[in-house]
Amino acid sequence: MFRTYIKIAWRNLVKNKIYSGINIFGLAIGLTAGFLILQYVNFERSYDTFHSNKNFIYRVVADLETPTGVMNLNNPSFAVPPHLEEEFSEVISAVRFMRVNLLVRRNDVKLTENDAAVADKAFFEVFDFDLLQGDKKTVLTAPYSVVLTQETANKYFGNESAIGKTIKIKDEDINDLNFTVTGIMAEIPENSHIKANMILSMTTYTEGIMPRVNDAWGLYDPSAYILLNPNTDPRELEAKLPAFLERNTGEMMRNDKLFVSLFLEPLSDVYLRSDRGAEYNGDLVTTYVFSIIAIFILLIACINFINLTTARSVERAKEVGVRKVIGAEKRHLSLQFVGESIIISLIAFVIAVGLTILITPVFNELAGKNISDGIFSNPTNILYLFVMAITIGGLAGIYPAFVLSSFKPVHVLKGSFSTGSRGTILRKCLVVTQFTISITLIIGTIIIYYQMNFMRNQELGFNKEHTVMLPVTPSPTQKALKNSIHDISGVISATLTSSAPGIPNSTAYSIIENRNQEDQVISIDAYFVDHDFISQFGLQVVAGRAFSRKFVTDSSEGMVINEKAAKLLGFTSPEGALGVKFSQWGKEGKIIGVVKDFHFRSLQDNIQPLTMTIMPDRTDVLAIKISGQSIEKTLSSIQSTWETILPNDSFDYYFLDEAFDRQYRSQEQFGSLFLNFAILAILISCLGLLGLAAYSILQRRREIGIRKVLGASVAEVVKLLSSDFLKLVIIAFFIASPIAWFIMDIWLSDFAYRISVQWWMFLISGICALIIALGTVSFHAIKASLANPVKSLQTE
């Protein structure tokens, strides 16, 4: 019996090649797209889940409350982690992790490492990063020890064993010191929010460079993680933290009027769910949106199958009637038709596997990360896709099986069978559902495009064009390098700074006089610059003045702030902040100027308060404004000057506009993926509409022949055949519009600066859907209207 079912199914597939092809191809595309999207969602949800202690690791974060507001930080002070480990038996280990940029040298190899970090000795015990060589308990114990990834070790040591050998490292705090390689680790997995290619021991700082940093309660820099005893309730421990802070910093908080609160975030929440962010973090809304898209695409593919199968039910009515007369039971017929559905799904599954193999590299590129090494990299991937195909085939075949197996043989064999209005209504509802989804995706694509375009063209408040950024270690040679580069033909200006828009900046523990003439303690974003920074970046001074060499005290006592900082201090106008006293990192003086707010972070974030002071020992970037002419020649001259003055340092540069735009890379990748999957969804919908239109026109061929004999023109016939489908698209448009508005409003809520959703965006989407539907249906409609009516009527 089973062999008979397969034969019948195969004959039906071959007999109806066009419909079978549309069904199989549409389902294969749906399976491929759905599988890839679910891979993406699962990958995003898998961040930090590979650690065996994942359920007991928590990130420590802090709120800093000042008289004028609360700052939500993603890290506590330097002193918090070691004291937590010391004072609470619930804490097994505490680890600080701090990103740093380093200049690394060994023999003739000299490179700038932007993915380096510093970590406490328990790093490899708390986290399950694979240590290939070395003892995880001791590799980060001694000062001036370093662990390299295998790839990094190969850069400096080639095929030699790196263990026990030394490399020279320096940054703004380390002055060209020898570090011993104590361990080699595997590359940190892609799905980790903690990333580094080399890790220095924290004892380098706590026992060497900054010996009192373990008691620095006011210095906020490293991320902090604690491993709790499995029997510990994190909420109970969190409740003890106010008393912990009071014991250690109570008097300091009251004197400084800065009150700290500590909280514990589960490791699994850091990447996707934390509102405090991390250097590498995802977007929970994005994963939800893609999950919905995956469901939509699979739903569209199922709808295609149901529509085409039920539409063709009349053609198989006599087959069902004959089989019932000779003894076939309803359950046998149902099994037959569900089986056919599953066979189609299995064929689509094989095609989907092939498509997935071809598309995965492109998908990884669009996603901006290695989501998958291929469908065969994990055997469960094949199983997931297979189960998905069988499930869709089974579910999609249930309704057609029920309809076909319910035909009454008496009516069928008399030729009086009709599918009735219920089947027609169902098909129309399914087409409306398909195009509701498609129009929703079209609207979403348009809104995403305009939001990204808005961010690209938004007035930023500073000039970032043709600015070359050169990382440089703070040293007495900085000024000579800057002056020499400034004299190069093609260089317009140059300035030394600790940061620039689009580049992570420091925060500084500061005491600034507020509107009530009280000392206000704040941890505030800070730029450390030279005299030329404000003019080079085109910042607008709205009160007071910029730094000037005419005023000798500017370099030792001057501070410039932005408008947001003035408001944070309670001043209603920028002028009110002029002359107020400040103390920041050992420097005391007065505010000499206020600049207009500018976007030094992404447009997803509100502009934050910012201070600028002249501090040469903190400037580690040389920003060079160059002419747009002969860029390559100018860069070559800059490199020659660099190698003359700093022969032992690596020459690495990047353009500021690229660094600033990199902030939007994840959103652009989201937009690209959304657009591509929207196109796939529309393509699948059109395939279904194409097959349904072809069948509908086939059923009405005699009606078309009669109308043409009676004088109907080609245009009138095309209008008649197209109007029913276009009405369904219009209904879908009115359903999709509020749904799309609701979903995209949630997505736009992540942006501090966003577009307003306009009515014409919906109108464009509706017109696009109508054009797509008309183009899909009109091919068969025109073909039918041009056919010879004699051929349609000759059987009557």
Short mmCIF file of N, CA and C in Angstrom, two decimals, residues 333-483:
data_model
loop_
_atom_site.label_atom_id
_atom_site.label_comp_id
_atom_site.label_asym_id
_atom_site.label_seq_id
_atom_site.Cartn_x
_atom_site.Cartn_y
_atom_site.Cartn_z
N LEU A 333 -7.42 7.69 2.53
CA LEU A 333 -7.30 8.82 1.63
C LEU A 333 -6.57 9.99 2.30
N SER A 334 -6.89 10.22 3.58
CA SER A 334 -6.21 11.29 4.32
C SER A 334 -4.72 11.01 4.39
N LEU A 335 -4.39 9.76 4.69
CA LEU A 335 -2.98 9.37 4.76
C LEU A 335 -2.29 9.57 3.41
N GLN A 336 -3.01 9.24 2.34
CA GLN A 336 -2.46 9.41 1.00
C GLN A 336 -2.08 10.88 0.75
N PHE A 337 -3.02 11.79 1.03
CA PHE A 337 -2.78 13.19 0.72
C PHE A 337 -1.77 13.84 1.67
N VAL A 338 -1.79 13.46 2.95
CA VAL A 338 -0.76 13.95 3.87
C VAL A 338 0.61 13.42 3.44
N GLY A 339 0.63 12.16 3.00
CA GLY A 339 1.88 11.57 2.51
C GLY A 339 2.42 12.32 1.30
N GLU A 340 1.54 12.68 0.38
CA GLU A 340 1.98 13.46 -0.78
C GLU A 340 2.57 14.80 -0.35
N SER A 341 1.91 15.40 0.64
CA SER A 341 2.40 16.67 1.16
C SER A 341 3.80 16.52 1.74
N ILE A 342 4.01 15.43 2.48
CA ILE A 342 5.31 15.20 3.10
C ILE A 342 6.37 14.90 2.03
N ILE A 343 5.99 14.19 0.98
CA ILE A 343 6.94 13.91 -0.12
C ILE A 343 7.40 15.22 -0.75
N ILE A 344 6.44 16.12 -0.99
CA ILE A 344 6.81 17.44 -1.53
C ILE A 344 7.77 18.15 -0.58
N SER A 345 7.47 18.04 0.72
CA SER A 345 8.32 18.68 1.72
C SER A 345 9.72 18.08 1.73
N LEU A 346 9.81 16.77 1.55
CA LEU A 346 11.13 16.11 1.54
C LEU A 346 11.94 16.53 0.33
N ILE A 347 11.26 16.66 -0.82
CA ILE A 347 11.97 17.15 -2.01
C ILE A 347 12.45 18.59 -1.77
N ALA A 348 11.54 19.39 -1.17
CA ALA A 348 11.91 20.78 -0.84
C ALA A 348 13.05 20.80 0.17
N PHE A 349 13.06 19.83 1.10
CA PHE A 349 14.13 19.73 2.10
C PHE A 349 15.48 19.52 1.43
N VAL A 350 15.54 18.60 0.44
CA VAL A 350 16.80 18.33 -0.26
C VAL A 350 17.28 19.60 -0.97
N ILE A 351 16.36 20.30 -1.63
CA ILE A 351 16.72 21.54 -2.32
C ILE A 351 17.17 22.60 -1.31
N ALA A 352 16.46 22.66 -0.16
CA ALA A 352 16.80 23.64 0.88
C ALA A 352 18.20 23.40 1.44
N VAL A 353 18.58 22.13 1.59
CA VAL A 353 19.94 21.81 2.05
C VAL A 353 20.97 22.38 1.08
N GLY A 354 20.72 22.16 -0.22
CA GLY A 354 21.63 22.69 -1.23
C GLY A 354 21.69 24.22 -1.20
N LEU A 355 20.52 24.86 -1.09
CA LEU A 355 20.48 26.33 -1.03
C LEU A 355 21.19 26.85 0.21
N THR A 356 21.01 26.17 1.34
CA THR A 356 21.65 26.59 2.58
C THR A 356 23.17 26.53 2.46
N ILE A 357 23.67 25.46 1.83
CA ILE A 357 25.12 25.33 1.62
C ILE A 357 25.64 26.51 0.80
N LEU A 358 24.90 26.89 -0.23
CA LEU A 358 25.33 27.97 -1.12
C LEU A 358 25.22 29.34 -0.45
N ILE A 359 24.17 29.54 0.35
CA ILE A 359 23.85 30.86 0.87
C ILE A 359 24.55 31.17 2.19
N THR A 360 24.92 30.15 2.96
CA THR A 360 25.48 30.39 4.30
C THR A 360 26.65 31.39 4.31
N PRO A 361 27.65 31.27 3.41
CA PRO A 361 28.75 32.27 3.43
C PRO A 361 28.25 33.70 3.21
N VAL A 362 27.29 33.86 2.30
CA VAL A 362 26.73 35.19 2.04
C VAL A 362 25.96 35.67 3.25
N PHE A 363 25.24 34.76 3.88
CA PHE A 363 24.45 35.11 5.07
C PHE A 363 25.37 35.56 6.20
N ASN A 364 26.48 34.86 6.41
CA ASN A 364 27.45 35.26 7.43
C ASN A 364 27.98 36.66 7.16
N GLU A 365 28.23 36.94 5.89
CA GLU A 365 28.74 38.27 5.52
C GLU A 365 27.71 39.35 5.79
N LEU A 366 26.46 39.07 5.45
CA LEU A 366 25.40 40.04 5.72
C LEU A 366 25.21 40.28 7.21
N ALA A 367 25.33 39.20 8.00
CA ALA A 367 25.14 39.29 9.45
C ALA A 367 26.33 39.95 10.13
N GLY A 368 27.49 39.98 9.46
CA GLY A 368 28.67 40.59 10.04
C GLY A 368 29.36 39.73 11.08
N LYS A 369 29.01 38.45 11.14
CA LYS A 369 29.64 37.53 12.09
C LYS A 369 29.46 36.12 11.58
N ASN A 370 30.27 35.23 12.09
CA ASN A 370 30.24 33.85 11.62
C ASN A 370 29.14 33.08 12.34
N ILE A 371 27.92 33.23 11.85
CA ILE A 371 26.77 32.57 12.47
C ILE A 371 26.91 31.06 12.38
N SER A 372 27.38 30.58 11.24
CA SER A 372 27.48 29.13 11.03
C SER A 372 28.63 28.82 10.09
N ASP A 373 29.32 27.71 10.35
CA ASP A 373 30.38 27.24 9.45
C ASP A 373 29.82 26.38 8.32
N GLY A 374 28.54 26.23 8.30
CA GLY A 374 27.89 25.41 7.28
C GLY A 374 26.89 24.47 7.92
N ILE A 375 25.95 24.02 7.12
CA ILE A 375 24.88 23.19 7.66
C ILE A 375 25.40 21.86 8.18
N PHE A 376 26.55 21.40 7.67
CA PHE A 376 27.10 20.11 8.10
C PHE A 376 28.05 20.26 9.29
N SER A 377 28.29 21.50 9.75
CA SER A 377 29.20 21.70 10.88
C SER A 377 28.61 21.15 12.17
N ASN A 378 27.30 21.07 12.21
CA ASN A 378 26.62 20.54 13.38
C ASN A 378 25.51 19.59 12.90
N PRO A 379 25.61 18.30 13.23
CA PRO A 379 24.62 17.33 12.73
C PRO A 379 23.18 17.70 13.09
N THR A 380 23.02 18.41 14.19
CA THR A 380 21.65 18.78 14.59
C THR A 380 21.04 19.77 13.60
N ASN A 381 21.90 20.51 12.85
CA ASN A 381 21.36 21.45 11.87
C ASN A 381 20.51 20.73 10.83
N ILE A 382 21.03 19.59 10.33
CA ILE A 382 20.29 18.79 9.35
C ILE A 382 19.00 18.29 9.98
N LEU A 383 19.11 17.84 11.22
CA LEU A 383 17.93 17.31 11.91
C LEU A 383 16.87 18.40 12.06
N TYR A 384 17.29 19.63 12.44
CA TYR A 384 16.36 20.74 12.59
C TYR A 384 15.63 21.01 11.28
N LEU A 385 16.42 21.07 10.20
CA LEU A 385 15.83 21.37 8.90
C LEU A 385 14.89 20.25 8.45
N PHE A 386 15.28 19.00 8.72
CA PHE A 386 14.45 17.86 8.35
C PHE A 386 13.13 17.87 9.13
N VAL A 387 13.23 18.08 10.44
CA VAL A 387 12.01 18.14 11.27
C VAL A 387 11.13 19.29 10.84
N MET A 388 11.75 20.43 10.51
CA MET A 388 10.99 21.59 10.04
C MET A 388 10.23 21.24 8.77
N ALA A 389 10.89 20.54 7.84
CA ALA A 389 10.25 20.17 6.57
C ALA A 389 9.10 19.21 6.81
N ILE A 390 9.32 18.17 7.61
CA ILE A 390 8.27 17.18 7.88
C ILE A 390 7.09 17.83 8.59
N THR A 391 7.39 18.69 9.55
CA THR A 391 6.31 19.35 10.29
C THR A 391 5.47 20.23 9.38
N ILE A 392 6.17 21.03 8.56
CA ILE A 392 5.43 21.91 7.64
C ILE A 392 4.62 21.08 6.65
N GLY A 393 5.23 20.03 6.11
CA GLY A 393 4.52 19.18 5.16
C GLY A 393 3.30 18.55 5.79
N GLY A 394 3.46 18.04 7.01
CA GLY A 394 2.33 17.41 7.69
C GLY A 394 1.22 18.39 8.00
N LEU A 395 1.59 19.54 8.59
CA LEU A 395 0.58 20.53 8.95
C LEU A 395 -0.09 21.12 7.72
N ALA A 396 0.72 21.40 6.69
CA ALA A 396 0.16 21.98 5.48
C ALA A 396 -0.73 21.00 4.73
N GLY A 397 -0.52 19.70 4.93
CA GLY A 397 -1.31 18.71 4.21
C GLY A 397 -2.58 18.28 4.92
N ILE A 398 -2.72 18.65 6.19
CA ILE A 398 -3.88 18.19 6.95
C ILE A 398 -5.18 18.71 6.37
N TYR A 399 -5.25 20.03 6.13
CA TYR A 399 -6.52 20.59 5.63
C TYR A 399 -6.87 20.07 4.24
N PRO A 400 -5.94 20.11 3.26
CA PRO A 400 -6.28 19.54 1.95
C PRO A 400 -6.70 18.08 2.05
N ALA A 401 -6.04 17.32 2.92
CA ALA A 401 -6.41 15.90 3.08
C ALA A 401 -7.84 15.77 3.60
N PHE A 402 -8.18 16.62 4.53
CA PHE A 402 -9.53 16.59 5.10
C PHE A 402 -10.57 16.93 4.04
N VAL A 403 -10.28 17.96 3.24
CA VAL A 403 -11.23 18.39 2.20
C VAL A 403 -11.41 17.31 1.13
N LEU A 404 -10.29 16.80 0.62
CA LEU A 404 -10.35 15.83 -0.47
C LEU A 404 -10.96 14.50 -0.04
N SER A 405 -10.64 14.06 1.16
CA SER A 405 -11.15 12.77 1.62
C SER A 405 -12.62 12.84 2.03
N SER A 406 -13.17 14.05 2.11
CA SER A 406 -14.57 14.21 2.51
C SER A 406 -15.53 14.27 1.33
N PHE A 407 -15.00 14.20 0.10
CA PHE A 407 -15.88 14.25 -1.07
C PHE A 407 -16.85 13.05 -1.06
N LYS A 408 -18.09 13.35 -1.43
CA LYS A 408 -19.09 12.28 -1.52
C LYS A 408 -19.05 11.68 -2.92
N PRO A 409 -18.78 10.37 -3.02
CA PRO A 409 -18.59 9.75 -4.35
C PRO A 409 -19.80 9.88 -5.26
N VAL A 410 -21.03 9.86 -4.73
CA VAL A 410 -22.22 9.96 -5.56
C VAL A 410 -22.25 11.26 -6.33
N HIS A 411 -22.00 12.36 -5.60
CA HIS A 411 -22.02 13.68 -6.23
C HIS A 411 -20.87 13.83 -7.22
N VAL A 412 -19.71 13.32 -6.82
CA VAL A 412 -18.52 13.47 -7.66
C VAL A 412 -18.70 12.75 -8.99
N LEU A 413 -19.15 11.49 -8.93
CA LEU A 413 -19.24 10.68 -10.14
C LEU A 413 -20.38 11.12 -11.04
N LYS A 414 -21.33 11.87 -10.48
CA LYS A 414 -22.41 12.42 -11.32
C LYS A 414 -21.97 13.72 -11.99
N GLY A 415 -20.79 14.21 -11.56
CA GLY A 415 -20.27 15.44 -12.16
C GLY A 415 -20.85 16.69 -11.57
N SER A 416 -21.59 16.55 -10.43
CA SER A 416 -22.21 17.72 -9.81
C SER A 416 -21.40 18.27 -8.65
N PHE A 417 -20.15 17.81 -8.53
CA PHE A 417 -19.34 18.25 -7.39
C PHE A 417 -18.88 19.69 -7.58
N SER A 418 -18.88 20.41 -6.49
CA SER A 418 -18.35 21.78 -6.48
C SER A 418 -17.63 22.00 -5.16
N THR A 419 -16.54 22.74 -5.20
CA THR A 419 -15.80 23.01 -3.96
C THR A 419 -16.57 23.93 -3.03
N GLY A 420 -17.55 24.64 -3.57
CA GLY A 420 -18.37 25.49 -2.72
C GLY A 420 -17.67 26.78 -2.36
N SER A 421 -18.44 27.62 -1.67
CA SER A 421 -17.93 28.95 -1.34
C SER A 421 -16.91 28.91 -0.22
N ARG A 422 -17.00 27.88 0.65
CA ARG A 422 -16.08 27.84 1.79
C ARG A 422 -14.63 27.71 1.32
N GLY A 423 -14.39 26.88 0.32
CA GLY A 423 -13.03 26.73 -0.20
C GLY A 423 -12.52 28.02 -0.81
N THR A 424 -13.41 28.71 -1.54
CA THR A 424 -13.01 29.99 -2.15
C THR A 424 -12.69 31.02 -1.09
N ILE A 425 -13.54 31.11 -0.07
CA ILE A 425 -13.31 32.07 1.02
C ILE A 425 -11.99 31.77 1.73
N LEU A 426 -11.73 30.48 1.95
CA LEU A 426 -10.48 30.10 2.62
C LEU A 426 -9.29 30.56 1.80
N ARG A 427 -9.32 30.30 0.49
CA ARG A 427 -8.19 30.68 -0.35
C ARG A 427 -7.99 32.19 -0.35
N LYS A 428 -9.09 32.93 -0.39
CA LYS A 428 -8.98 34.39 -0.36
C LYS A 428 -8.39 34.87 0.97
N CYS A 429 -8.81 34.25 2.06
CA CYS A 429 -8.28 34.62 3.38
C CYS A 429 -6.77 34.34 3.45
N LEU A 430 -6.37 33.24 2.86
CA LEU A 430 -4.95 32.90 2.89
C LEU A 430 -4.13 33.85 2.03
N VAL A 431 -4.67 34.26 0.88
CA VAL A 431 -3.97 35.24 0.05
C VAL A 431 -3.85 36.57 0.79
N VAL A 432 -4.92 36.97 1.46
CA VAL A 432 -4.88 38.20 2.26
C VAL A 432 -3.81 38.09 3.34
N THR A 433 -3.72 36.94 3.99
CA THR A 433 -2.70 36.73 5.02
C THR A 433 -1.30 36.86 4.43
N GLN A 434 -1.08 36.22 3.29
CA GLN A 434 0.23 36.31 2.63
C GLN A 434 0.62 37.75 2.35
N PHE A 435 -0.28 38.49 1.76
CA PHE A 435 0.07 39.85 1.38
C PHE A 435 0.06 40.80 2.57
N THR A 436 -0.65 40.47 3.60
CA THR A 436 -0.54 41.25 4.84
C THR A 436 0.89 41.17 5.36
N ILE A 437 1.43 39.96 5.37
CA ILE A 437 2.82 39.76 5.81
C ILE A 437 3.78 40.49 4.87
N SER A 438 3.58 40.33 3.57
CA SER A 438 4.49 40.95 2.60
C SER A 438 4.46 42.48 2.70
N ILE A 439 3.28 43.05 2.81
CA ILE A 439 3.17 44.51 2.90
C ILE A 439 3.78 45.01 4.21
N THR A 440 3.59 44.25 5.29
CA THR A 440 4.21 44.60 6.57
C THR A 440 5.73 44.68 6.41
N LEU A 441 6.29 43.71 5.71
CA LEU A 441 7.74 43.71 5.49
C LEU A 441 8.18 44.85 4.57
N ILE A 442 7.36 45.17 3.57
CA ILE A 442 7.70 46.30 2.68
C ILE A 442 7.72 47.60 3.48
N ILE A 443 6.71 47.80 4.32
CA ILE A 443 6.66 49.01 5.15
C ILE A 443 7.87 49.06 6.07
N GLY A 444 8.18 47.92 6.69
CA GLY A 444 9.34 47.86 7.58
C GLY A 444 10.63 48.21 6.85
N THR A 445 10.78 47.70 5.64
CA THR A 445 11.99 47.99 4.85
C THR A 445 12.12 49.48 4.55
N ILE A 446 11.01 50.11 4.17
CA ILE A 446 11.04 51.54 3.87
C ILE A 446 11.40 52.36 5.11
N ILE A 447 10.81 52.01 6.26
CA ILE A 447 11.09 52.75 7.49
C ILE A 447 12.55 52.58 7.91
N ILE A 448 13.06 51.36 7.81
CA ILE A 448 14.48 51.11 8.15
C ILE A 448 15.39 51.91 7.24
N TYR A 449 15.08 51.93 5.95
CA TYR A 449 15.91 52.69 5.00
C TYR A 449 15.95 54.17 5.37
N TYR A 450 14.78 54.76 5.63
CA TYR A 450 14.75 56.19 5.93
C TYR A 450 15.38 56.51 7.28
N GLN A 451 15.27 55.59 8.26
CA GLN A 451 15.91 55.82 9.55
C GLN A 451 17.43 55.81 9.39
N MET A 452 17.96 54.83 8.65
CA MET A 452 19.41 54.77 8.45
C MET A 452 19.89 55.97 7.63
N ASN A 453 19.11 56.38 6.65
CA ASN A 453 19.46 57.55 5.86
C ASN A 453 19.44 58.82 6.72
N PHE A 454 18.46 58.89 7.61
CA PHE A 454 18.36 60.02 8.55
C PHE A 454 19.62 60.11 9.42
N MET A 455 20.07 58.97 9.92
CA MET A 455 21.24 58.95 10.77
C MET A 455 22.50 59.32 9.99
N ARG A 456 22.55 58.90 8.74
CA ARG A 456 23.71 59.23 7.90
C ARG A 456 23.80 60.73 7.63
N ASN A 457 22.67 61.38 7.49
CA ASN A 457 22.64 62.78 7.07
C ASN A 457 22.32 63.75 8.20
N GLN A 458 22.21 63.26 9.41
CA GLN A 458 21.92 64.12 10.54
C GLN A 458 23.08 65.08 10.81
N GLU A 459 22.76 66.32 11.14
CA GLU A 459 23.79 67.28 11.51
C GLU A 459 24.43 66.84 12.82
N LEU A 460 25.73 66.57 12.79
CA LEU A 460 26.41 65.98 13.95
C LEU A 460 27.01 67.02 14.88
N GLY A 461 27.20 68.24 14.39
CA GLY A 461 27.76 69.28 15.24
C GLY A 461 29.28 69.32 15.23
N PHE A 462 29.91 68.53 14.37
CA PHE A 462 31.36 68.55 14.25
C PHE A 462 31.73 68.12 12.83
N ASN A 463 32.98 68.35 12.46
CA ASN A 463 33.46 68.02 11.12
C ASN A 463 34.33 66.77 11.20
N LYS A 464 33.91 65.70 10.50
CA LYS A 464 34.65 64.44 10.56
C LYS A 464 35.29 64.06 9.22
N GLU A 465 35.10 64.87 8.21
CA GLU A 465 35.58 64.50 6.87
C GLU A 465 37.09 64.62 6.76
N HIS A 466 37.69 63.66 6.05
CA HIS A 466 39.13 63.67 5.73
C HIS A 466 40.00 63.84 6.98
N THR A 467 39.61 63.15 8.04
CA THR A 467 40.40 63.20 9.27
C THR A 467 41.04 61.85 9.51
N VAL A 468 42.36 61.83 9.51
CA VAL A 468 43.13 60.60 9.73
C VAL A 468 43.46 60.50 11.21
N MET A 469 43.21 59.34 11.80
CA MET A 469 43.45 59.12 13.22
C MET A 469 44.66 58.20 13.38
N LEU A 470 45.66 58.68 14.12
CA LEU A 470 46.88 57.91 14.36
C LEU A 470 47.01 57.63 15.85
N PRO A 471 46.84 56.39 16.31
CA PRO A 471 47.10 56.07 17.72
C PRO A 471 48.57 56.31 18.03
N VAL A 472 48.84 57.00 19.12
CA VAL A 472 50.22 57.32 19.49
C VAL A 472 50.34 57.27 21.01
N THR A 473 51.39 56.65 21.49
CA THR A 473 51.61 56.54 22.93
C THR A 473 52.02 57.89 23.49
N PRO A 474 51.39 58.33 24.60
CA PRO A 474 51.79 59.61 25.20
C PRO A 474 53.28 59.63 25.53
N SER A 475 53.98 60.64 25.02
CA SER A 475 55.41 60.77 25.25
C SER A 475 55.84 62.18 24.87
N PRO A 476 57.05 62.56 25.25
CA PRO A 476 57.54 63.91 24.88
C PRO A 476 57.67 64.12 23.38
N THR A 477 57.72 63.02 22.60
CA THR A 477 57.88 63.16 21.14
C THR A 477 56.56 63.50 20.44
N GLN A 478 55.45 63.42 21.19
CA GLN A 478 54.14 63.69 20.56
C GLN A 478 54.11 65.04 19.88
N LYS A 479 54.54 66.06 20.60
CA LYS A 479 54.45 67.42 20.08
C LYS A 479 55.32 67.59 18.84
N ALA A 480 56.53 67.01 18.89
CA ALA A 480 57.42 67.10 17.72
C ALA A 480 56.81 66.40 16.53
N LEU A 481 56.17 65.22 16.77
CA LEU A 481 55.51 64.49 15.69
C LEU A 481 54.38 65.33 15.10
N LYS A 482 53.57 65.91 15.97
CA LYS A 482 52.45 66.73 15.50
C LYS A 482 52.94 67.90 14.65
N ASN A 483 53.98 68.61 15.13
CA ASN A 483 54.48 69.77 14.39
C ASN A 483 55.07 69.38 13.05
#
